[in-house]
Coordinates of C-alpha atoms in Angstrom, one line a residue:
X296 CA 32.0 -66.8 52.7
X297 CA 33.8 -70.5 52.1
X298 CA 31.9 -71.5 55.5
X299 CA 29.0 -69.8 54.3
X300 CA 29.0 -72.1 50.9
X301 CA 30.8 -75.0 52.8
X302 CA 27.8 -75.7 55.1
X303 CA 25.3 -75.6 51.9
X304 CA 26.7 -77.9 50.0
X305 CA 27.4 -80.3 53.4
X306 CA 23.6 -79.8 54.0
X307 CA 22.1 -80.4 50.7
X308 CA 24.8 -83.7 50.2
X309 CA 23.4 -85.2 53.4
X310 CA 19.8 -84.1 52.7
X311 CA 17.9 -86.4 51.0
X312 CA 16.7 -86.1 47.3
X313 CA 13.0 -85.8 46.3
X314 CA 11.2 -89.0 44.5
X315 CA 10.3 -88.3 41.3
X316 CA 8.4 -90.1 38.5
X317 CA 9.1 -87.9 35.5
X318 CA 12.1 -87.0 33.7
X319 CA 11.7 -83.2 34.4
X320 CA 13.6 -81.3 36.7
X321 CA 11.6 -81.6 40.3
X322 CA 13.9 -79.7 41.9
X323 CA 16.3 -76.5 40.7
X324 CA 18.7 -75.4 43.8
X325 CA 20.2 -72.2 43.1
X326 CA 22.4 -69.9 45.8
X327 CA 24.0 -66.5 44.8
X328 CA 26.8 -65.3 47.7
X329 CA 28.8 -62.8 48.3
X330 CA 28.5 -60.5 51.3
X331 CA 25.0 -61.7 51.6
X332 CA 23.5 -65.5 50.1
X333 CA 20.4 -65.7 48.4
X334 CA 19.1 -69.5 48.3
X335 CA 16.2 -70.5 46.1
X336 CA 14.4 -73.7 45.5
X337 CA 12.0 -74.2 42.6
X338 CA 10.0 -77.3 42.1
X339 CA 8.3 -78.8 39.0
X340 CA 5.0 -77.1 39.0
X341 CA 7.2 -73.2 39.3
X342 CA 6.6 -72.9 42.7
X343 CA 9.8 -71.4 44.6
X344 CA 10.6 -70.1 47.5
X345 CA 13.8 -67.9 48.6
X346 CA 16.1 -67.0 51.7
X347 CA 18.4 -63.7 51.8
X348 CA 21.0 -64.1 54.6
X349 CA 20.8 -60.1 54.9
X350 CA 20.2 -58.0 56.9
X351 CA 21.6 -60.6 59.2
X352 CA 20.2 -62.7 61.0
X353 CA 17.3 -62.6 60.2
X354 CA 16.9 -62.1 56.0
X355 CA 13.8 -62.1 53.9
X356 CA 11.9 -65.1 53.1
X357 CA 9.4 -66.1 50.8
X358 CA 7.7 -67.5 48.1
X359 CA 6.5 -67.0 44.1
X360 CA 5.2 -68.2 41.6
X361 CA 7.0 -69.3 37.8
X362 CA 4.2 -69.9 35.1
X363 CA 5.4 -72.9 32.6
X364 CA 6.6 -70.7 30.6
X365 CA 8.9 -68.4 32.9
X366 CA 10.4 -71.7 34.6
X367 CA 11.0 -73.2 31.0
X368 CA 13.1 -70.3 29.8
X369 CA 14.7 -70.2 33.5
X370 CA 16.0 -73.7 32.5
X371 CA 16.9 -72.5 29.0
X372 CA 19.1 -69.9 30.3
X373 CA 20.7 -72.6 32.9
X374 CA 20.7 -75.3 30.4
X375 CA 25.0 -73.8 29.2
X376 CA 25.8 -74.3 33.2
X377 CA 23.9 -77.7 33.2
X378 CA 26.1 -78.9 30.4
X379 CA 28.8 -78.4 32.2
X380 CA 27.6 -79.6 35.4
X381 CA 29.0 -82.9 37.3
X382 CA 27.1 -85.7 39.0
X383 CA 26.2 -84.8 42.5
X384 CA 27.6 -87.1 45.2
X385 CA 29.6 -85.9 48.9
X386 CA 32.5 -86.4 47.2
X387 CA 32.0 -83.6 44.3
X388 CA 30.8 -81.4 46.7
X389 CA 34.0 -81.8 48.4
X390 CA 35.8 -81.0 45.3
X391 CA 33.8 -77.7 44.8
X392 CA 34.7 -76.4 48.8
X393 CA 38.0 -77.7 48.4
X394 CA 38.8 -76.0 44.9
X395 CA 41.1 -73.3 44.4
X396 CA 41.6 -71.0 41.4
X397 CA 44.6 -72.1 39.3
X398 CA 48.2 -71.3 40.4
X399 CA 48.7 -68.3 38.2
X400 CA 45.4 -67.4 37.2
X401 CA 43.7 -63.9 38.9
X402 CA 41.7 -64.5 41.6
X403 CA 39.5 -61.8 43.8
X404 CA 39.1 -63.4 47.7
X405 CA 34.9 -62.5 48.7
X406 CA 34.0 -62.1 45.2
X407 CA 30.9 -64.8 45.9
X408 CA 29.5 -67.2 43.7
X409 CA 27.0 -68.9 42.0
X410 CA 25.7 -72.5 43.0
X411 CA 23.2 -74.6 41.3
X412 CA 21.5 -78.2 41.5
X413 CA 19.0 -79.8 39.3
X414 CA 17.2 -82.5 40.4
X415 CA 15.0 -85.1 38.7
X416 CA 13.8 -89.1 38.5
X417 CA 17.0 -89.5 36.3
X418 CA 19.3 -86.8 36.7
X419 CA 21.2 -85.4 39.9
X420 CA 23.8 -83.0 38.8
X421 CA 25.2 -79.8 40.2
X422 CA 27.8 -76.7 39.2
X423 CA 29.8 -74.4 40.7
X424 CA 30.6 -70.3 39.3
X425 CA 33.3 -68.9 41.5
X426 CA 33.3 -65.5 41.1
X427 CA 36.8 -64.8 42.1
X428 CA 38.4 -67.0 39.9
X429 CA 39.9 -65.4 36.6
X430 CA 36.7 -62.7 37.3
X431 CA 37.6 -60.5 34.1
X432 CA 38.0 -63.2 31.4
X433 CA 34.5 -64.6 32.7
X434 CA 33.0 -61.1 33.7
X435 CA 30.6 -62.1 31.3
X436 CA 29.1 -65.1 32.3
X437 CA 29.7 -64.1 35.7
X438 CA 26.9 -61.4 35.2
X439 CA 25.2 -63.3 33.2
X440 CA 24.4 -66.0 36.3
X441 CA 23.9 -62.7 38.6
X442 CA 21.1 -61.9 36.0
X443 CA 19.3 -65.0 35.9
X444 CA 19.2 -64.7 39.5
X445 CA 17.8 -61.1 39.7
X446 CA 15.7 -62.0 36.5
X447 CA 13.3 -64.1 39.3
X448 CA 10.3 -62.6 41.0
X449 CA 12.5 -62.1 44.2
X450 CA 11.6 -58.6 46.4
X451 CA 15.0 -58.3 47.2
X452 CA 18.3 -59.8 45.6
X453 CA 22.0 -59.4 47.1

């Protein structure tokens, strides 16, 4: 699953960003792992599109469609996480394959995680949920990014 993750986040910090003239987001990343990874990509007008890695290797793939108001309460509901978020460069997607859950501090191996990355004219910023990592003192915001996820008009969700 690190691999899995690992070759995301190396593939989106060598991709290049989209140009944008407005100071909404253009671009929302999003990937839910676990035993299978669900990648999404929404753009400015609420058009997304999605990849499940299962049933491997093939997946499902597709597309839908966010009204304003759907992808404006998506954002909402992200808008805690993109508090919280760091600037996106190689280097801090580095940190987030390289980090570990604190010495001392619970942690479930495979448990997956939740990655998002908002993109805009003005704003590049991205944050990582590791599922694992102290998983029943943040249970709850743990399921509450799982539901976000499964909240979108996706046939099929890990």
């Amino acid at each position: 699953m690190r691999a899995l993750f690992a070759s995301l986040v190396l593939l989106i910090a060598t991709s290049c960003a989209p140009d944008s003239g407005g100071e909404e987001i253009e671009r929302l990343e999003m990937r839910l792992s676990g035993w299978s990874s669900l990648d999404v990509v929404i753009d400015a007008g609420g058009n997304g599109t999605y990849k499940d890695s299962e049933p491997y290797p093939d997946g499902t793939r597709g597309g839908f469609k966010l009204a304003r108001a759907e992808l404006l309460e998506l954002l909402a509901k992200l808008q805690p996480y993109h508090e919280q978020a760091v600037s996106f460069s190689e280097e801090s997607a580095m940190r987030f394959i390289m980090r570990a859950c604190p010495k001392g501090v619970p942690n479930v191996t495979d448990a997956g995680a939740f990655y998002v990355r908002w993109q805009s004219a003005d704003d590049d910023v991205h944050y990582l949920a590791d599922f694992g990592c102290d998983h029943e003192r943040l249970a709850d915001r743990n399921g509450e990014l799982r539901d976000i996820v499964e909240g979108l008009p996706i046939p099929s969700v890990p």
